[in-house]
Amino acid sequence: MALTFATLPPLKHIPKLVVFDLDFTLWPLWIDVHSKGGPYTYSKPNNAAIDRKGYHVQPFADVPKVFAYIRDTLGCQIAIASRTSAPDRARAVLSLLELEDGTKMIDHVVHPQMYPGSKMTHLRRLATLTGIPNHEMLFFDDETRNKEVEQLGVTFILVDDEEGVTEEALCKGLLTFERWRKELNLKPDDPDTHGKRPQRHSKGKSR
């Protein structure tokens, strides 16, 4: 039976920062390839940002409620770590896409990191900007190569690039975070692990 927010067991350890990749994680496309840029307009019935050529950029189905759950129930911060070469397009789209309460996705994101390069750089930078150590971060991405951030102590979850971040994926990620925190016996104010996390394999598809 699929995990849902309603069936998720009580958690003793909750990440302080949940980080998401963009392309094929929050939406089913490469923003720097498929979208041709702004000006973007918003279609409320479809929760879509429409680019200047009429191309629709929509989040994966569960993304709005995933953001809302993190904000309202978990009470932790949300960040973006993307190697897109079109950060202006990504920011414009995030500024239009909505949660169910009508708030914009961008309003719930702190310190978006959107630039080419290793995700190690993105996650280190987020630790510096937020003051949150890497071992307090849960990161969702669709590419296996980005598993390297585990060297920083980040909990990495590989998502299916055909589904993106789902309710079940978030639940499984939270349980994985809790399990590894218990195994490492870390308290919230402990220093970063700097690669001391036991090695493991994340299942999923690689692009």
PDB file of C-alpha atoms in Angstrom:
ATOM      1  CA  MET A   1       0.000   0.000   0.000  1.00  0.00           C
ATOM      2  CA  ALA A   2       1.329   3.421  -0.971  1.00  0.00           C
ATOM      3  CA  LEU A   3       2.469   5.731   1.781  1.00  0.00           C
ATOM      4  CA  THR A   4       0.441   8.897   2.207  1.00  0.00           C
ATOM      5  CA  PHE A   5       0.617  11.875   4.531  1.00  0.00           C
ATOM      6  CA  ALA A   6      -2.287  10.337   6.454  1.00  0.00           C
ATOM      7  CA  THR A   7      -0.524   6.985   6.942  1.00  0.00           C
ATOM      8  CA  LEU A   8       2.984   8.344   7.587  1.00  0.00           C
ATOM      9  CA  PRO A   9       4.151   7.173  11.034  1.00  0.00           C
ATOM     10  CA  PRO A  10       5.080   9.825  13.621  1.00  0.00           C
ATOM     11  CA  LEU A  11       8.564  11.209  13.049  1.00  0.00           C
ATOM     12  CA  LYS A  12      11.114  12.062  15.717  1.00  0.00           C
ATOM     13  CA  HIS A  13      13.578  13.585  13.268  1.00  0.00           C
ATOM     14  CA  ILE A  14      12.435  16.097  10.646  1.00  0.00           C
ATOM     15  CA  PRO A  15      14.819  17.810   8.205  1.00  0.00           C
ATOM     16  CA  LYS A  16      15.281  21.530   8.644  1.00  0.00           C
ATOM     17  CA  LEU A  17      15.596  22.062   4.896  1.00  0.00           C
ATOM     18  CA  VAL A  18      13.960  20.107   2.057  1.00  0.00           C
ATOM     19  CA  VAL A  19      15.721  20.745  -1.252  1.00  0.00           C
ATOM     20  CA  PHE A  20      14.400  20.018  -4.738  1.00  0.00           C
ATOM     21  CA  ASP A  21      15.917  19.835  -8.174  1.00  0.00           C
ATOM     22  CA  LEU A  22      13.697  21.428 -10.843  1.00  0.00           C
ATOM     23  CA  ASP A  23      13.720  19.603 -14.189  1.00  0.00           C
ATOM     24  CA  PHE A  24      11.983  16.198 -14.081  1.00  0.00           C
ATOM     25  CA  THR A  25      11.648  16.598 -10.318  1.00  0.00           C
ATOM     26  CA  LEU A  26       9.180  19.471  -9.894  1.00  0.00           C
ATOM     27  CA  TRP A  27       8.084  19.638 -13.543  1.00  0.00           C
ATOM     28  CA  PRO A  28       8.308  17.177 -16.483  1.00  0.00           C
ATOM     29  CA  LEU A  29      10.686  19.076 -18.759  1.00  0.00           C
ATOM     30  CA  TRP A  30      13.994  20.884 -19.117  1.00  0.00           C
ATOM     31  CA  ILE A  31      13.149  24.528 -18.606  1.00  0.00           C
ATOM     32  CA  ASP A  32      16.167  25.633 -20.667  1.00  0.00           C
ATOM     33  CA  VAL A  33      15.268  23.348 -23.602  1.00  0.00           C
ATOM     34  CA  HIS A  34      11.505  22.882 -23.852  1.00  0.00           C
ATOM     35  CA  SER A  35      10.375  26.344 -22.796  1.00  0.00           C
ATOM     36  CA  LYS A  36      11.235  29.236 -25.111  1.00  0.00           C
ATOM     37  CA  GLY A  37      11.143  31.936 -22.465  1.00  0.00           C
ATOM     38  CA  GLY A  38       8.940  34.810 -21.463  1.00  0.00           C
ATOM     39  CA  PRO A  39       6.956  36.769 -21.117  1.00  0.00           C
ATOM     40  CA  TYR A  40       4.996  34.054 -19.317  1.00  0.00           C
ATOM     41  CA  THR A  41       1.278  34.169 -18.599  1.00  0.00           C
ATOM     42  CA  TYR A  42      -0.594  32.136 -16.016  1.00  0.00           C
ATOM     43  CA  SER A  43      -3.430  29.684 -16.650  1.00  0.00           C
ATOM     44  CA  LYS A  44      -5.196  29.104 -13.339  1.00  0.00           C
ATOM     45  CA  PRO A  45      -7.394  26.160 -14.496  1.00  0.00           C
ATOM     46  CA  ASN A  46      -4.254  24.199 -15.441  1.00  0.00           C
ATOM     47  CA  ASN A  47      -1.867  25.753 -12.904  1.00  0.00           C
ATOM     48  CA  ALA A  48       0.460  26.352 -15.836  1.00  0.00           C
ATOM     49  CA  ALA A  49       2.908  29.017 -16.920  1.00  0.00           C
ATOM     50  CA  ILE A  50       2.563  29.581 -20.673  1.00  0.00           C
ATOM     51  CA  ASP A  51       5.641  30.822 -22.512  1.00  0.00           C
ATOM     52  CA  ARG A  52       5.791  33.197 -25.476  1.00  0.00           C
ATOM     53  CA  LYS A  53       5.375  30.283 -27.911  1.00  0.00           C
ATOM     54  CA  GLY A  54       2.357  28.839 -26.106  1.00  0.00           C
ATOM     55  CA  TYR A  55       4.226  26.022 -24.355  1.00  0.00           C
ATOM     56  CA  HIS A  56       2.710  25.041 -21.001  1.00  0.00           C
ATOM     57  CA  VAL A  57       4.949  24.480 -17.981  1.00  0.00           C
ATOM     58  CA  GLN A  58       3.052  22.638 -15.250  1.00  0.00           C
ATOM     59  CA  PRO A  59       4.278  21.060 -12.032  1.00  0.00           C
ATOM     60  CA  PHE A  60       3.934  17.342 -11.496  1.00  0.00           C
ATOM     61  CA  ALA A  61       0.523  16.580  -9.997  1.00  0.00           C
ATOM     62  CA  ASP A  62       1.587  16.144  -6.354  1.00  0.00           C
ATOM     63  CA  VAL A  63       4.025  19.049  -6.157  1.00  0.00           C
ATOM     64  CA  PRO A  64       1.603  21.712  -4.829  1.00  0.00           C
ATOM     65  CA  LYS A  65       0.421  19.501  -1.960  1.00  0.00           C
ATOM     66  CA  VAL A  66       3.989  18.381  -1.247  1.00  0.00           C
ATOM     67  CA  PHE A  67       5.021  22.027  -0.824  1.00  0.00           C
ATOM     68  CA  ALA A  68       1.977  22.701   1.355  1.00  0.00           C
ATOM     69  CA  TYR A  69       2.685  19.689   3.572  1.00  0.00           C
ATOM     70  CA  ILE A  70       6.287  20.746   4.106  1.00  0.00           C
ATOM     71  CA  ARG A  71       5.182  24.264   4.972  1.00  0.00           C
ATOM     72  CA  ASP A  72       2.114  23.539   7.099  1.00  0.00           C
ATOM     73  CA  THR A  73       2.809  20.183   8.732  1.00  0.00           C
ATOM     74  CA  LEU A  74       6.580  19.792   8.823  1.00  0.00           C
ATOM     75  CA  GLY A  75       7.271  23.490   9.337  1.00  0.00           C
ATOM     76  CA  CYS A  76      10.651  23.343   7.627  1.00  0.00           C
ATOM     77  CA  GLN A  77      12.168  25.428   4.851  1.00  0.00           C
ATOM     78  CA  ILE A  78      12.193  24.632   1.126  1.00  0.00           C
ATOM     79  CA  ALA A  79      15.059  25.297  -1.279  1.00  0.00           C
ATOM     80  CA  ILE A  80      15.940  24.698  -4.931  1.00  0.00           C
ATOM     81  CA  ALA A  81      19.191  23.210  -6.260  1.00  0.00           C
ATOM     82  CA  SER A  82      19.212  23.108 -10.057  1.00  0.00           C
ATOM     83  CA  ARG A  83      21.961  23.158 -12.662  1.00  0.00           C
ATOM     84  CA  THR A  84      19.686  24.828 -15.211  1.00  0.00           C
ATOM     85  CA  SER A  85      21.272  27.275 -17.616  1.00  0.00           C
ATOM     86  CA  ALA A  86      18.045  29.329 -17.689  1.00  0.00           C
ATOM     87  CA  PRO A  87      17.529  30.538 -14.102  1.00  0.00           C
ATOM     88  CA  ASP A  88      15.471  33.535 -15.231  1.00  0.00           C
ATOM     89  CA  ARG A  89      12.938  31.238 -16.915  1.00  0.00           C
ATOM     90  CA  ALA A  90      12.820  28.974 -13.873  1.00  0.00           C
ATOM     91  CA  ARG A  91      12.300  31.896 -11.517  1.00  0.00           C
ATOM     92  CA  ALA A  92       9.568  33.361 -13.734  1.00  0.00           C
ATOM     93  CA  VAL A  93       7.710  30.040 -13.815  1.00  0.00           C
ATOM     94  CA  LEU A  94       8.050  29.493 -10.056  1.00  0.00           C
ATOM     95  CA  SER A  95       6.647  32.994  -9.582  1.00  0.00           C
ATOM     96  CA  LEU A  96       3.459  31.977 -11.427  1.00  0.00           C
ATOM     97  CA  LEU A  97       2.771  28.379 -10.372  1.00  0.00           C
ATOM     98  CA  GLU A  98       0.513  28.099  -7.333  1.00  0.00           C
ATOM     99  CA  LEU A  99      -0.248  25.944  -4.341  1.00  0.00           C
ATOM    100  CA  GLU A 100      -3.894  25.111  -3.664  1.00  0.00           C
ATOM    101  CA  ASP A 101      -4.256  28.157  -1.401  1.00  0.00           C
ATOM    102  CA  GLY A 102      -3.245  30.470  -4.248  1.00  0.00           C
ATOM    103  CA  THR A 103       0.221  31.312  -2.945  1.00  0.00           C
ATOM    104  CA  LYS A 104       3.082  31.160  -5.421  1.00  0.00           C
ATOM    105  CA  MET A 105       5.680  28.419  -5.275  1.00  0.00           C
ATOM    106  CA  ILE A 106       8.520  30.938  -5.284  1.00  0.00           C
ATOM    107  CA  ASP A 107       7.167  32.475  -2.070  1.00  0.00           C
ATOM    108  CA  HIS A 108       7.979  29.266  -0.209  1.00  0.00           C
ATOM    109  CA  VAL A 109      11.540  28.890  -1.513  1.00  0.00           C
ATOM    110  CA  VAL A 110      14.597  30.232   0.295  1.00  0.00           C
ATOM    111  CA  HIS A 111      17.863  31.018  -1.492  1.00  0.00           C
ATOM    112  CA  PRO A 112      17.196  29.257  -4.837  1.00  0.00           C
ATOM    113  CA  GLN A 113      20.447  27.903  -6.266  1.00  0.00           C
ATOM    114  CA  MET A 114      20.077  27.742 -10.047  1.00  0.00           C
ATOM    115  CA  TYR A 115      23.297  27.550 -12.066  1.00  0.00           C
ATOM    116  CA  PRO A 116      25.378  24.902 -13.887  1.00  0.00           C
ATOM    117  CA  GLY A 117      27.804  22.740 -11.959  1.00  0.00           C
ATOM    118  CA  SER A 118      27.999  20.042  -9.321  1.00  0.00           C
ATOM    119  CA  LYS A 119      25.155  19.850  -6.822  1.00  0.00           C
ATOM    120  CA  MET A 120      27.875  19.674  -4.168  1.00  0.00           C
ATOM    121  CA  THR A 121      28.352  23.400  -4.759  1.00  0.00           C
ATOM    122  CA  HIS A 122      24.620  24.094  -4.526  1.00  0.00           C
ATOM    123  CA  LEU A 123      24.210  22.219  -1.243  1.00  0.00           C
ATOM    124  CA  ARG A 124      27.329  23.716   0.330  1.00  0.00           C
ATOM    125  CA  ARG A 125      26.100  27.161  -0.624  1.00  0.00           C
ATOM    126  CA  LEU A 126      22.687  26.471   0.908  1.00  0.00           C
ATOM    127  CA  ALA A 127      24.355  25.445   4.162  1.00  0.00           C
ATOM    128  CA  THR A 128      26.246  28.742   4.212  1.00  0.00           C
ATOM    129  CA  LEU A 129      23.221  30.890   3.353  1.00  0.00           C
ATOM    130  CA  THR A 130      20.738  29.219   5.687  1.00  0.00           C
ATOM    131  CA  GLY A 131      23.019  28.249   8.538  1.00  0.00           C
ATOM    132  CA  ILE A 132      21.513  24.752   8.313  1.00  0.00           C
ATOM    133  CA  PRO A 133      24.114  21.962   8.320  1.00  0.00           C
ATOM    134  CA  ASN A 134      24.043  19.546   5.412  1.00  0.00           C
ATOM    135  CA  HIS A 135      23.075  16.602   7.613  1.00  0.00           C
ATOM    136  CA  GLU A 136      19.800  18.439   8.346  1.00  0.00           C
ATOM    137  CA  MET A 137      18.904  18.495   4.624  1.00  0.00           C
ATOM    138  CA  LEU A 138      16.724  16.156   2.551  1.00  0.00           C
ATOM    139  CA  PHE A 139      17.353  16.435  -1.206  1.00  0.00           C
ATOM    140  CA  PHE A 140      15.174  15.127  -4.066  1.00  0.00           C
ATOM    141  CA  ASP A 141      16.627  14.790  -7.566  1.00  0.00           C
ATOM    142  CA  ASP A 142      16.056  12.650 -10.664  1.00  0.00           C
ATOM    143  CA  GLU A 143      19.717  12.066 -11.576  1.00  0.00           C
ATOM    144  CA  THR A 144      21.851   9.357 -10.007  1.00  0.00           C
ATOM    145  CA  ARG A 145      25.062  11.373 -10.349  1.00  0.00           C
ATOM    146  CA  ASN A 146      23.768  13.852  -7.782  1.00  0.00           C
ATOM    147  CA  LYS A 147      23.928  11.150  -5.133  1.00  0.00           C
ATOM    148  CA  GLU A 148      27.422  12.527  -4.542  1.00  0.00           C
ATOM    149  CA  VAL A 149      25.913  15.045  -2.110  1.00  0.00           C
ATOM    150  CA  GLU A 150      25.724  12.201   0.407  1.00  0.00           C
ATOM    151  CA  GLN A 151      29.432  12.914   0.923  1.00  0.00           C
ATOM    152  CA  LEU A 152      28.303  16.125   2.633  1.00  0.00           C
ATOM    153  CA  GLY A 153      25.900  14.273   4.916  1.00  0.00           C
ATOM    154  CA  VAL A 154      22.808  15.193   2.879  1.00  0.00           C
ATOM    155  CA  THR A 155      20.029  12.591   2.668  1.00  0.00           C
ATOM    156  CA  PHE A 156      19.557  12.021  -1.071  1.00  0.00           C
ATOM    157  CA  ILE A 157      16.377  10.617  -2.617  1.00  0.00           C
ATOM    158  CA  LEU A 158      16.289   9.617  -6.280  1.00  0.00           C
ATOM    159  CA  VAL A 159      12.889  10.311  -7.839  1.00  0.00           C
ATOM    160  CA  ASP A 160      11.260   8.759 -10.899  1.00  0.00           C
ATOM    161  CA  ASP A 161      11.614  11.270 -13.734  1.00  0.00           C
ATOM    162  CA  GLU A 162       8.184  10.291 -15.084  1.00  0.00           C
ATOM    163  CA  GLU A 163       6.410  11.077 -11.806  1.00  0.00           C
ATOM    164  CA  GLY A 164       8.613  13.664 -10.140  1.00  0.00           C
ATOM    165  CA  VAL A 165       8.198  14.330  -6.448  1.00  0.00           C
ATOM    166  CA  THR A 166       5.052  12.589  -5.246  1.00  0.00           C
ATOM    167  CA  GLU A 167       3.327  12.396  -1.890  1.00  0.00           C
ATOM    168  CA  GLU A 168       4.724   8.891  -1.477  1.00  0.00           C
ATOM    169  CA  ALA A 169       8.241  10.000  -2.466  1.00  0.00           C
ATOM    170  CA  LEU A 170       8.225  12.694   0.213  1.00  0.00           C
ATOM    171  CA  CYS A 171       6.984  10.204   2.818  1.00  0.00           C
ATOM    172  CA  LYS A 172       9.683   7.696   1.899  1.00  0.00           C
ATOM    173  CA  GLY A 173      12.271  10.462   1.956  1.00  0.00           C
ATOM    174  CA  LEU A 174      11.236  11.519   5.439  1.00  0.00           C
ATOM    175  CA  LEU A 175      11.455   7.932   6.676  1.00  0.00           C
ATOM    176  CA  THR A 176      14.892   7.548   5.078  1.00  0.00           C
ATOM    177  CA  PHE A 177      16.044  10.771   6.741  1.00  0.00           C
ATOM    178  CA  GLU A 178      14.777   9.546  10.096  1.00  0.00           C
ATOM    179  CA  ARG A 179      16.425   6.138   9.715  1.00  0.00           C
ATOM    180  CA  TRP A 180      19.846   7.557   8.910  1.00  0.00           C
ATOM    181  CA  ARG A 181      19.639  10.139  11.670  1.00  0.00           C
ATOM    182  CA  LYS A 182      19.000   7.315  14.124  1.00  0.00           C
ATOM    183  CA  GLU A 183      21.869   5.236  12.757  1.00  0.00           C
ATOM    184  CA  LEU A 184      24.233   8.180  12.997  1.00  0.00           C
ATOM    185  CA  ASN A 185      22.849   9.057  16.443  1.00  0.00           C
ATOM    186  CA  LEU A 186      22.905  12.763  15.590  1.00  0.00           C
ATOM    187  CA  LYS A 187      21.213  15.449  17.594  1.00  0.00           C
ATOM    188  CA  PRO A 188      19.834  18.549  15.821  1.00  0.00           C
ATOM    189  CA  ASP A 189      22.775  20.689  16.956  1.00  0.00           C
ATOM    190  CA  ASP A 190      25.532  18.194  16.130  1.00  0.00           C
ATOM    191  CA  PRO A 191      28.203  19.294  13.631  1.00  0.00           C
ATOM    192  CA  ASP A 192      28.062  18.202  10.002  1.00  0.00           C
ATOM    193  CA  THR A 193      28.982  14.601   9.221  1.00  0.00           C
ATOM    194  CA  HIS A 194      31.241  15.524   6.279  1.00  0.00           C
ATOM    195  CA  GLY A 195      30.841  12.236   4.490  1.00  0.00           C
ATOM    196  CA  LYS A 196      30.567   9.951   7.514  1.00  0.00           C
ATOM    197  CA  ARG A 197      27.112   8.742   6.474  1.00  0.00           C
ATOM    198  CA  PRO A 198      27.144   4.988   5.798  1.00  0.00           C
ATOM    199  CA  GLN A 199      27.044   4.289   2.075  1.00  0.00           C
ATOM    200  CA  ARG A 200      23.822   3.022   0.567  1.00  0.00           C
ATOM    201  CA  HIS A 201      22.141   2.649  -2.805  1.00  0.00           C
ATOM    202  CA  SER A 202      19.099   4.710  -3.810  1.00  0.00           C
ATOM    203  CA  LYS A 203      16.677   3.007  -6.153  1.00  0.00           C
ATOM    204  CA  GLY A 204      15.162   4.811  -9.099  1.00  0.00           C
ATOM    205  CA  LYS A 205      15.658   5.846 -12.687  1.00  0.00           C
ATOM    206  CA  SER A 206      18.621   7.792 -13.984  1.00  0.00           C
ATOM    207  CA  ARG A 207      18.534  10.174 -16.882  1.00  0.00           C
TER     208      ARG A 207
END
